Amino acid sequence: DAGVTQSPTHLIKTRGQQVTLRCSPKSGHDTVCWYQQALGQGPQFIFQYYEEEERQRGNFPDRFSGHQFPNYSSELNVNALLLGDSALYLCASSRRTSGIQIHEQFFGPGTRLTVL
Amino acid sequence: AQSVTQPDIHITVSEGASLELRCNYSYGATPYLFWYVQSPGQGLQLLLKYFSGDTLVQGIKGFEAEFKRSQSSFNLRKPSVHWSDAAEYFCAVGARNNAGNMLTFGGGTRLMVKP
């Protein structure tokens, strides 16, 4: 049973560039959340996708956007990168059953983004 | 808005000693409660969760946690720590609604284990 996978593992970008991170949820899961974890801090919620729509959003600017595909995989896009965007980006998946959200989330290994 | 406080940034214990990591939360009602562990450069692994029922919950790797409503706490315990338990531990809360399953995390506690 494949867990949550993320790609790439590491990424280096320069200020002003754009980046796309990818996530495949755990088998049987249909909901994806993205989190940003700055060095030495706890993860912060960016947004959640379900049925290809953004359902919930944290306190992040519009430079952060996402997408969910019919196969439930997801992308996180960040435009106009800032030095402060350097972080570990974590994807977590979960599932809904009969319309009820199951709150247990499974995390991927993350993508380490460095902005120079 | 919900929030989580982990008062101890670093904790060092000797191998074989007992462990307690503190977690306090702020939320209008009883939230869903979680403890995750993160090894260096890795993602998060769920140790245990509290949704309802028995306030003492058992998790993986010999960990347990106790939900105390009166203290808004969900402290993590282990009776005998192993060197492999050295990692970062995060407490998290989730809202009891169907709008989404956003988790709010504490700042984490880094556990070091002395031989």
XYZ file of N, CA and C in Angstrom:
693
model
N 0.863 -1.191 0.000
C 0.000 0.000 0.000
C 0.893 1.231 0.000
N 0.888 1.973 -1.110
C 1.743 3.144 -1.204
C 1.214 4.230 -0.298
N 2.127 4.872 0.393
C 1.749 6.000 1.219
C 1.694 7.259 0.391
N 1.742 8.397 1.056
C 1.730 9.688 0.381
C 3.110 9.924 -0.232
N 3.141 10.275 -1.492
C 4.409 10.560 -2.149
C 4.431 12.007 -2.618
N 5.634 12.590 -2.579
C 5.804 13.980 -2.999
C 7.033 14.092 -3.895
N 6.944 15.023 -4.839
C 8.099 15.281 -5.693
C 8.166 16.759 -6.040
N 9.369 17.287 -6.238
C 10.649 16.612 -6.003
C 10.982 16.558 -4.524
N 12.097 15.948 -4.172
C 12.536 15.881 -2.789
C 13.128 17.214 -2.347
N 13.962 17.768 -3.204
C 14.596 19.051 -2.937
C 14.475 19.935 -4.172
N 14.488 21.236 -3.926
C 14.346 22.189 -5.013
C 15.038 23.482 -4.609
N 15.801 24.037 -5.537
C 16.430 25.339 -5.286
C 15.951 26.315 -6.355
N 15.450 27.447 -5.920
C 14.949 28.481 -6.823
C 15.536 29.828 -6.401
N 15.388 30.807 -7.273
C 15.797 32.168 -6.934
C 14.569 33.049 -6.741
N 14.768 34.141 -6.027
C 13.666 35.067 -5.766
C 12.960 35.480 -7.052
N 11.644 35.553 -7.001
C 10.863 35.974 -8.145
C 10.417 34.835 -9.046
N 11.052 33.688 -8.918
C 10.674 32.557 -9.754
C 9.376 31.922 -9.252
N 8.904 30.971 -10.028
C 7.695 30.236 -9.694
C 8.073 28.761 -9.492
N 7.312 28.061 -8.638
C 7.622 26.662 -8.369
C 6.325 25.849 -8.295
N 6.419 24.605 -8.708
C 5.283 23.674 -8.604
C 5.739 22.422 -7.875
N 5.018 22.081 -6.824
C 5.288 20.881 -6.054
C 4.131 19.911 -6.257
N 4.442 18.611 -6.199
C 3.435 17.605 -6.520
C 3.245 16.612 -5.382
N 2.027 16.087 -5.312
C 1.674 15.163 -4.235
C 0.709 14.114 -4.759
N 0.987 12.859 -4.427
C 0.040 11.778 -4.705
C -0.453 11.234 -3.374
N -1.751 11.222 -3.154
C -2.264 10.785 -1.852
C -2.140 9.285 -1.656
N -2.317 8.890 -0.417
C -2.346 7.466 -0.066
C -3.508 6.802 -0.790
N -3.323 5.539 -1.161
C -4.364 4.791 -1.845
C -5.666 4.817 -1.037
N -6.769 5.151 -1.722
C -8.065 5.208 -1.059
C -8.420 6.565 -0.486
N -7.485 7.496 -0.528
C -7.725 8.844 0.000
C -8.111 9.787 -1.130
N -8.976 10.771 -0.789
C -9.446 11.691 -1.815
C -9.275 13.164 -1.425
N -8.733 13.407 -0.263
C -8.576 14.775 0.242
C -7.096 15.053 0.476
N -6.659 16.207 0.055
C -5.248 16.576 0.202
C -5.141 17.930 0.905
N -4.265 17.991 1.884
C -3.927 19.253 2.544
C -2.451 19.543 2.313
N -2.119 20.819 2.216
C -0.731 21.264 2.102
C -0.366 22.079 3.340
N 0.866 21.862 3.813
C 1.383 22.580 4.962
C 2.775 23.117 4.635
N 3.102 24.250 5.238
C 4.443 24.812 5.141
C 5.103 24.693 6.513
N 6.319 24.149 6.546
C 7.044 24.038 7.807
C 8.377 24.759 7.684
N 8.452 25.931 8.256
C 9.711 26.665 8.293
C 10.647 25.994 9.297
N 11.922 26.258 9.133
C 12.925 25.610 9.969
C 12.688 25.912 11.447
N 12.600 24.866 12.258
C 12.435 25.045 13.692
C 11.021 25.354 14.139
N 10.071 25.236 13.237
C 8.683 25.544 13.585
C 7.760 24.366 13.274
N 6.546 24.462 13.778
C 5.540 23.472 13.435
C 4.937 23.763 12.074
N 4.344 22.762 11.454
C 3.699 22.975 10.147
C 2.549 23.977 10.257
N 2.374 24.755 9.175
C 1.255 25.694 9.083
C 0.396 25.324 7.881
N -0.899 25.287 8.109
C -1.854 24.880 7.082
C -1.924 25.917 5.971
N -1.797 25.434 4.713
C -1.922 26.334 3.568
C -3.333 26.242 3.003
N -3.719 25.060 2.524
C -5.079 24.843 2.039
C -5.385 23.362 1.904
N -6.681 23.097 1.675
C -7.176 21.743 1.517
C -7.927 21.629 0.195
N -7.751 20.500 -0.488
C -8.476 20.229 -1.722
C -9.282 18.951 -1.600
N -10.491 19.037 -2.069
C -11.392 17.892 -2.139
C -12.303 18.091 -3.325
N -12.549 17.030 -4.079
C -13.363 17.105 -5.302
C -12.879 18.235 -6.206
N -11.569 18.343 -6.312
C -10.908 19.270 -7.241
C -11.157 20.747 -6.919
N -11.623 20.998 -5.707
C -11.847 22.387 -5.318
C -11.125 22.698 -4.017
N -10.703 23.945 -3.858
C -10.131 24.400 -2.601
C -11.266 24.557 -1.596
N -11.178 23.854 -0.475
C -12.270 23.818 0.501
C -11.985 24.650 1.742
N -10.722 24.786 2.068
C -10.354 25.493 3.277
C -8.989 26.108 3.014
N -8.764 27.308 3.568
C -7.501 27.987 3.296
C -6.973 28.602 4.574
N -5.688 28.505 4.770
C -5.038 29.150 5.900
C -4.638 30.567 5.553
N -3.835 31.158 6.386
C -3.454 32.553 6.235
C -2.233 32.691 5.332
N -2.410 32.397 4.069
C -1.342 32.500 3.076
C -1.813 33.387 1.928
N -0.873 34.139 1.344
C -1.257 35.062 0.265
C -1.644 34.311 -1.008
N -2.203 35.077 -1.934
C -2.675 34.498 -3.191
C -1.544 33.947 -4.056
N -0.307 34.281 -3.701
C 0.833 33.715 -4.445
C 0.846 32.182 -4.331
N 0.199 31.697 -3.294
C 0.091 30.252 -3.088
C -1.227 29.786 -3.689
N -1.131 28.886 -4.645
C -2.331 28.350 -5.264
C -2.153 26.851 -5.456
N -3.252 26.199 -5.746
C -3.160 24.755 -5.882
C -4.127 24.213 -6.904
N -4.029 22.924 -7.033
C -4.915 22.235 -7.976
C -5.032 20.785 -7.522
N -6.206 20.206 -7.769
C -6.364 18.781 -7.545
C -6.884 18.151 -8.824
N -6.348 17.032 -9.180
C -6.702 16.344 -10.417
C -7.741 15.251 -10.151
N -8.385 14.763 -11.221
C -9.404 13.719 -11.026
C -8.888 12.464 -10.322
N -7.602 12.199 -10.408
C -7.063 11.021 -9.716
C -6.667 11.343 -8.269
N -7.062 12.515 -7.785
C -6.874 13.002 -6.412
C -5.478 13.546 -6.141
N -4.546 13.400 -7.057
C -3.244 13.999 -6.853
C -3.371 15.518 -6.858
N -2.346 16.186 -6.361
C -2.460 17.629 -6.171
C -1.143 18.315 -6.481
N -1.246 19.577 -6.831
C -0.087 20.438 -7.017
C -0.217 21.663 -6.140
N 0.938 22.135 -5.675
C 1.028 23.406 -4.975
C 1.901 24.313 -5.822
N 1.402 25.473 -6.166
C 2.149 26.446 -6.942
C 2.424 27.678 -6.086
N 3.650 28.146 -6.171
C 4.002 29.382 -5.480
C 4.633 30.313 -6.511
N 4.050 31.507 -6.663
C 4.558 32.502 -7.596
C 5.397 33.551 -6.877
N 6.223 34.239 -7.650
C 7.002 35.361 -7.121
C 7.673 34.996 -5.806
N 8.487 33.976 -5.837
C 9.098 33.439 -4.626
C 9.871 34.496 -3.845
N 9.724 34.397 -2.516
C 10.461 35.244 -1.582
C 11.415 34.373 -0.784
N 12.434 35.012 -0.202
C 13.360 34.249 0.631
C 12.623 33.514 1.744
N 11.580 34.139 2.264
C 10.804 33.572 3.368
C 9.966 32.365 2.998
N 9.922 32.064 1.707
C 9.181 30.867 1.284
C 10.014 29.603 1.442
N 11.291 29.764 1.774
C 12.146 28.602 2.019
C 11.591 27.809 3.187
N 11.307 26.537 2.950
C 10.655 25.717 3.970
C 10.537 24.294 3.459
N 10.064 23.423 4.358
C 9.664 22.072 3.985
C 8.164 22.116 3.710
N 7.759 21.697 2.541
C 6.340 21.691 2.188
C 5.818 20.265 2.283
N 4.840 20.105 3.132
C 4.289 18.795 3.434
C 2.903 18.641 2.837
N 2.668 17.491 2.282
C 1.355 17.129 1.777
C 0.785 16.064 2.708
N -0.495 16.153 2.992
C -1.162 15.158 3.835
C -2.459 14.738 3.169
N -2.761 13.460 3.232
C -4.006 12.997 2.625
C -4.916 12.350 3.663
N -6.180 12.368 3.356
C -7.206 11.747 4.190
C -8.381 11.394 3.284
N -9.444 10.915 3.858
C -10.576 10.515 3.033
C -11.884 10.960 3.655
N -12.888 11.059 2.793
C -14.241 11.316 3.234
C -15.054 10.052 2.976
N -15.881 9.702 3.906
C -16.751 8.539 3.757
C -18.195 8.981 3.926
N -19.004 8.737 2.907
C -20.411 9.152 2.935
C -20.534 10.629 3.268
N -19.633 11.414 2.703
C -19.682 12.854 2.900
C -19.093 13.337 4.207
N -18.632 12.436 5.054
C -18.084 12.815 6.350
C -16.554 12.784 6.263
N -15.956 13.891 6.676
C -14.502 13.976 6.638
C -13.887 13.113 7.728
N -12.982 12.262 7.347
C -12.193 11.495 8.304
C -10.955 12.330 8.625
N -10.777 12.640 9.891
C -9.795 13.656 10.251
C -8.379 13.149 10.436
N -8.157 11.869 10.288
C -6.797 11.359 10.423
C -6.049 11.612 9.122
N -4.944 12.308 9.201
C -4.163 12.659 8.022
C -2.843 11.906 8.004
N -2.447 11.500 6.815
C -1.178 10.815 6.598
C -0.282 11.747 5.795
N 0.929 11.936 6.279
C 1.835 12.901 5.687
C 2.857 12.245 4.769
N 3.225 12.981 3.730
C 4.324 12.592 2.873
C 5.644 13.059 3.462
N 6.765 12.722 2.798
C 8.092 13.082 3.309
C 8.446 14.547 3.118
N 7.686 15.235 2.281
C 7.923 16.657 2.091
C 8.848 16.980 0.937
N 8.752 18.230 0.499
C 9.673 18.805 -0.482
C 10.394 19.964 0.192
N 11.716 19.904 0.197
C 12.514 20.990 0.788
C 12.776 22.026 -0.283
N 12.193 23.219 -0.117
C 12.369 24.328 -1.061
C 13.340 25.344 -0.471
N 14.360 25.656 -1.226
C 15.315 26.698 -0.844
C 15.225 27.820 -1.857
N 14.998 29.038 -1.389
C 14.914 30.209 -2.260
C 16.154 31.075 -1.999
N 16.927 31.306 -3.057
C 18.165 32.093 -2.923
C 17.997 33.507 -3.456
N -10.344 31.258 17.214
C -9.325 30.503 16.474
C -8.642 29.525 17.427
N -8.292 28.385 16.888
C -7.641 27.384 17.725
C -6.141 27.615 17.760
N -5.508 27.208 18.857
C -4.056 27.333 18.980
C -3.537 26.203 19.856
N -2.259 25.917 19.713
C -1.602 24.848 20.458
C -0.291 25.372 21.011
N -0.028 25.076 22.270
C 1.226 25.471 22.913
C 1.946 24.243 23.416
N 3.190 24.128 23.016
C 4.070 23.116 23.569
C 5.145 23.873 24.346
N 5.032 23.886 25.654
C 5.882 24.776 26.465
C 7.370 24.440 26.423
N 7.702 23.193 26.188
C 9.099 22.755 26.220
C 9.642 22.655 24.804
N 10.633 23.499 24.483
C 11.217 23.464 23.145
C 12.175 22.281 23.019
N 12.967 22.069 24.069
C 13.900 20.944 24.104
C 13.718 20.174 25.405
N 13.842 18.848 25.308
C 13.851 17.990 26.490
C 14.921 16.936 26.283
N 15.715 16.706 27.329
C 16.722 15.644 27.286
C 16.423 14.657 28.398
N 16.352 13.387 28.056
C 16.129 12.341 29.048
C 17.150 11.233 28.826
N 17.402 10.477 29.872
C 18.292 9.327 29.756
C 17.525 8.132 29.217
N 18.218 7.311 28.467
C 17.587 6.109 27.943
C 17.076 5.259 29.104
N 15.835 4.801 28.970
C 15.215 4.010 30.026
C 14.378 4.827 30.983
N 14.569 6.139 30.982
C 13.786 7.008 31.860
C 12.404 7.242 31.258
N 11.501 7.732 32.104
C 10.157 8.034 31.632
C 10.137 9.408 30.980
N 9.092 9.640 30.195
C 8.995 10.871 29.413
C 7.582 11.433 29.488
N 7.478 12.737 29.609
C 6.191 13.400 29.444
C 6.400 14.679 28.656
N 5.707 14.815 27.544
C 5.747 16.025 26.729
C 4.406 16.737 26.870
N 4.480 18.031 27.124
C 3.262 18.775 27.421
C 2.651 19.418 26.178
N 1.335 19.477 26.210
C 0.588 20.115 25.121
C -0.653 20.768 25.719
N -0.812 22.050 25.458
C -2.025 22.759 25.859
C -2.661 23.377 24.627
N -3.961 23.362 24.587
C -4.640 23.877 23.408
C -5.697 24.903 23.812
N -6.055 25.705 22.828
C -7.137 26.664 22.990
C -8.139 26.422 21.880
N -9.374 26.120 22.292
C -10.418 25.821 21.313
C -11.750 25.963 22.010
N -12.795 26.344 21.281
C -14.092 26.607 21.894
C -14.779 25.384 22.453
N -14.438 24.234 21.954
C -15.052 22.987 22.428
C -13.944 21.948 22.492
N -14.297 20.696 22.559
C -13.281 19.644 22.549
C -12.892 19.369 21.108
N -11.632 19.594 20.794
C -11.206 19.357 19.410
C -10.795 17.899 19.197
N -10.467 17.581 17.989
C -9.728 16.348 17.739
C -8.277 16.642 18.117
N -7.599 15.671 18.712
C -6.243 15.879 19.211
C -5.306 14.809 18.668
N -4.111 15.249 18.308
C -3.149 14.348 17.682
C -1.749 14.619 18.240
N -0.937 13.560 18.227
C 0.502 13.685 18.400
C 1.187 13.052 17.191
N 2.122 13.840 16.622
C 2.927 13.364 15.500
C 4.394 13.399 15.895
N 5.197 12.528 15.252
C 6.642 12.534 15.452
C 7.318 12.757 14.107
N 8.412 13.519 14.139
C 9.145 13.825 12.918
C 10.633 13.587 13.140
N 11.201 12.673 12.383
C 12.640 12.479 12.407
C 13.282 13.491 11.471
N 14.569 13.795 11.666
C 15.215 14.846 10.868
C 15.031 14.671 9.368
N 14.553 15.722 8.718
C 14.377 15.713 7.274
C 13.244 14.850 6.766
N 12.403 14.405 7.671
C 11.320 13.494 7.292
C 9.954 14.150 7.451
N 8.939 13.434 6.947
C 7.569 13.876 7.161
C 7.104 13.519 8.557
N 5.827 13.658 8.790
C 5.245 13.428 10.099
C 4.586 12.053 10.172
N 4.807 11.370 11.288
C 4.172 10.081 11.520
C 3.210 10.214 12.695
N 1.989 9.727 12.508
C 0.993 9.814 13.566
C 1.311 8.812 14.672
N 1.422 9.338 15.913
C 1.651 8.463 17.072
C 0.333 7.993 17.678
N -0.588 8.930 17.847
C -1.886 8.597 18.434
C -2.850 9.750 18.211
N -4.123 9.467 18.473
C -5.166 10.466 18.271
C -6.260 10.286 19.302
N -6.947 11.392 19.605
C -8.125 11.355 20.465
C -9.279 11.986 19.710
N -10.354 11.194 19.582
C -11.559 11.721 18.963
C -12.679 11.810 20.010
N -12.857 10.729 20.783
C -13.888 10.700 21.818
C -13.654 9.464 22.676
N -14.444 9.340 23.749
C -14.376 8.138 24.567
C -13.305 8.209 25.629
N -12.650 7.085 25.863
C -11.635 6.969 26.896
C -10.597 8.071 26.746
N -10.345 8.790 27.810
C -9.436 9.939 27.719
C -7.970 9.540 27.736
N -7.673 8.292 28.013
C -6.310 7.781 27.936
C -6.208 6.958 26.656
N -5.397 7.432 25.724
C -5.300 6.761 24.438
C -3.912 6.161 24.263
N -3.905 5.008 23.658
C -2.653 4.303 23.396
C -2.259 4.513 21.940
N -0.969 4.611 21.710
C -0.486 4.799 20.361
C 0.574 3.786 19.995
N 1.286 4.116 18.939
C 2.352 3.229 18.492
C 3.620 3.494 19.282
N 4.549 2.576 19.203
C 5.876 2.702 19.812
C 5.815 2.861 21.329
N 4.757 2.390 21.960
C 4.661 2.442 23.411
C 4.238 3.777 23.996
N 3.810 4.707 23.164
C 3.362 6.016 23.639
C 1.890 5.989 24.041
N 1.549 6.858 24.979
C 0.171 7.082 25.365
C -0.016 8.573 25.641
N -1.254 9.012 25.612
C -1.552 10.412 25.908
C -2.867 10.473 26.663
N -2.976 11.477 27.508
C -4.188 11.649 28.302
C -4.820 12.994 28.026
N -6.085 12.977 27.658
C -6.849 14.195 27.421
C -7.469 14.640 28.742
N -7.169 15.886 29.119
C -7.760 16.453 30.331
C -8.519 17.718 29.934
N -9.833 17.598 29.901
C -10.670 18.698 29.453
C -10.512 19.919 30.363
N -10.453 19.683 31.668
C -10.401 20.799 32.624
C -9.117 21.605 32.493
N -8.073 20.969 31.989
C -6.784 21.652 31.839
C -6.472 21.988 30.388
N -7.373 21.639 29.482
C -7.130 21.845 28.038
C -5.752 21.297 27.665
N -5.497 20.073 28.118
C -4.184 19.484 27.862
C -4.309 18.102 27.237
N -3.244 17.731 26.572
C -3.165 16.418 25.910
C -1.699 16.020 25.943
N -1.219 15.624 27.112
C 0.202 15.330 27.304
C 0.560 13.927 26.843
N 1.717 13.829 26.255
C 2.236 12.559 25.718
C 3.183 11.936 26.727
N 3.073 10.619 26.922
C 3.927 9.939 27.895
C 4.480 8.642 27.314
N 5.629 8.273 27.885
C 6.200 6.967 27.577
C 6.952 6.509 28.818
N 6.726 5.295 29.292
C 7.333 4.860 30.553
C 8.837 4.643 30.481
N 9.352 4.262 29.312
C 10.776 3.983 29.194
C 11.234 4.373 27.796
N 12.058 5.399 27.728
C 12.478 5.956 26.436
C 13.635 5.152 25.851
N 13.592 4.973 24.539
C 14.656 4.297 23.796
C 15.405 5.331 22.992
N 16.675 5.033 22.676
C 17.486 6.002 21.930
C 16.826 6.370 20.606
N 16.077 5.428 20.021
C 15.434 5.684 18.727
C 14.251 6.650 18.837
N 13.866 7.004 20.063
C 12.773 7.965 20.226
C 13.221 9.407 20.024
N 14.522 9.635 19.912
C 15.019 10.994 19.687
C 14.459 11.534 18.373
N 13.744 12.632 18.451
C 13.041 13.190 17.289
C 12.343 14.472 17.736
N 11.575 15.046 16.814
C 10.746 16.208 17.139
C 9.304 15.734 17.253
N 8.618 16.214 18.286
C 7.251 15.790 18.543
C 6.316 16.984 18.442
N 5.229 16.786 17.713
C 4.263 17.859 17.500
C 2.885 17.439 17.979
N 2.269 18.323 18.723
C 0.877 18.174 19.113
C 0.039 18.987 18.132
N -1.140 18.484 17.778
C -1.982 19.194 16.820
C -3.444 19.050 17.206
N -4.232 20.053 16.823
C -5.675 20.003 17.045
C -6.397 20.201 15.729
N -7.576 19.587 15.630
C -8.426 19.746 14.467
C -9.831 20.080 14.935
N -10.523 20.875 14.143
C -11.876 21.304 14.518
C -12.879 20.183 14.304
N -13.869 20.127 15.182
C -14.931 19.128 15.073
C -16.043 19.650 14.165
N -15.718 19.731 12.867
C -16.770 20.061 11.921
C -16.447 19.372 10.612
N -17.351 19.497 9.691
C -17.157 18.813 8.420
C -16.714 19.755 7.326
N -16.339 20.971 7.752
C -15.938 21.957 6.746
C -14.584 21.635 6.162
N -13.768 20.972 6.918
C -12.436 20.648 6.456
C -11.672 20.024 7.603
N -10.470 19.578 7.334
C -9.704 18.941 8.400
C -8.354 19.602 8.597
N -8.364 20.933 8.558
C -7.168 21.693 8.864
C -6.652 21.327 10.250
N -5.360 21.101 10.353
C -4.716 20.882 11.636
C -3.928 22.116 12.028
N -4.007 22.452 13.319
C -3.180 23.510 13.882
C -2.145 22.847 14.775
N -0.874 23.120 14.491
C 0.224 22.459 15.200
C 0.845 23.386 16.237
N 1.403 22.761 17.273
C 2.266 23.489 18.185
C 3.641 23.651 17.567
N 4.500 24.350 18.292
C 5.834 24.622 17.779
C 6.783 23.441 17.859
N 6.379 22.384 18.545
C 7.197 21.187 18.611
C 8.082 21.129 19.850
N 8.425 19.915 20.246
C 9.391 19.660 21.319
C 10.438 18.711 20.772
N 11.695 19.151 20.844
C 12.784 18.294 20.375
C 13.252 17.432 21.535
N 13.186 16.125 21.345
C 13.599 15.178 22.374
C 14.980 14.640 22.062
N 15.871 14.760 23.032
C 17.193 14.149 22.933
C 17.293 13.071 24.002
N 17.943 11.968 23.646
C 18.054 10.836 24.549
C 19.524 10.580 24.851
N 19.872 10.617 26.133
C 21.246 10.353 26.564
C 21.430 8.862 26.787
N 22.593 8.348 26.361
C 22.836 6.903 26.575
C 23.038 6.579 28.049
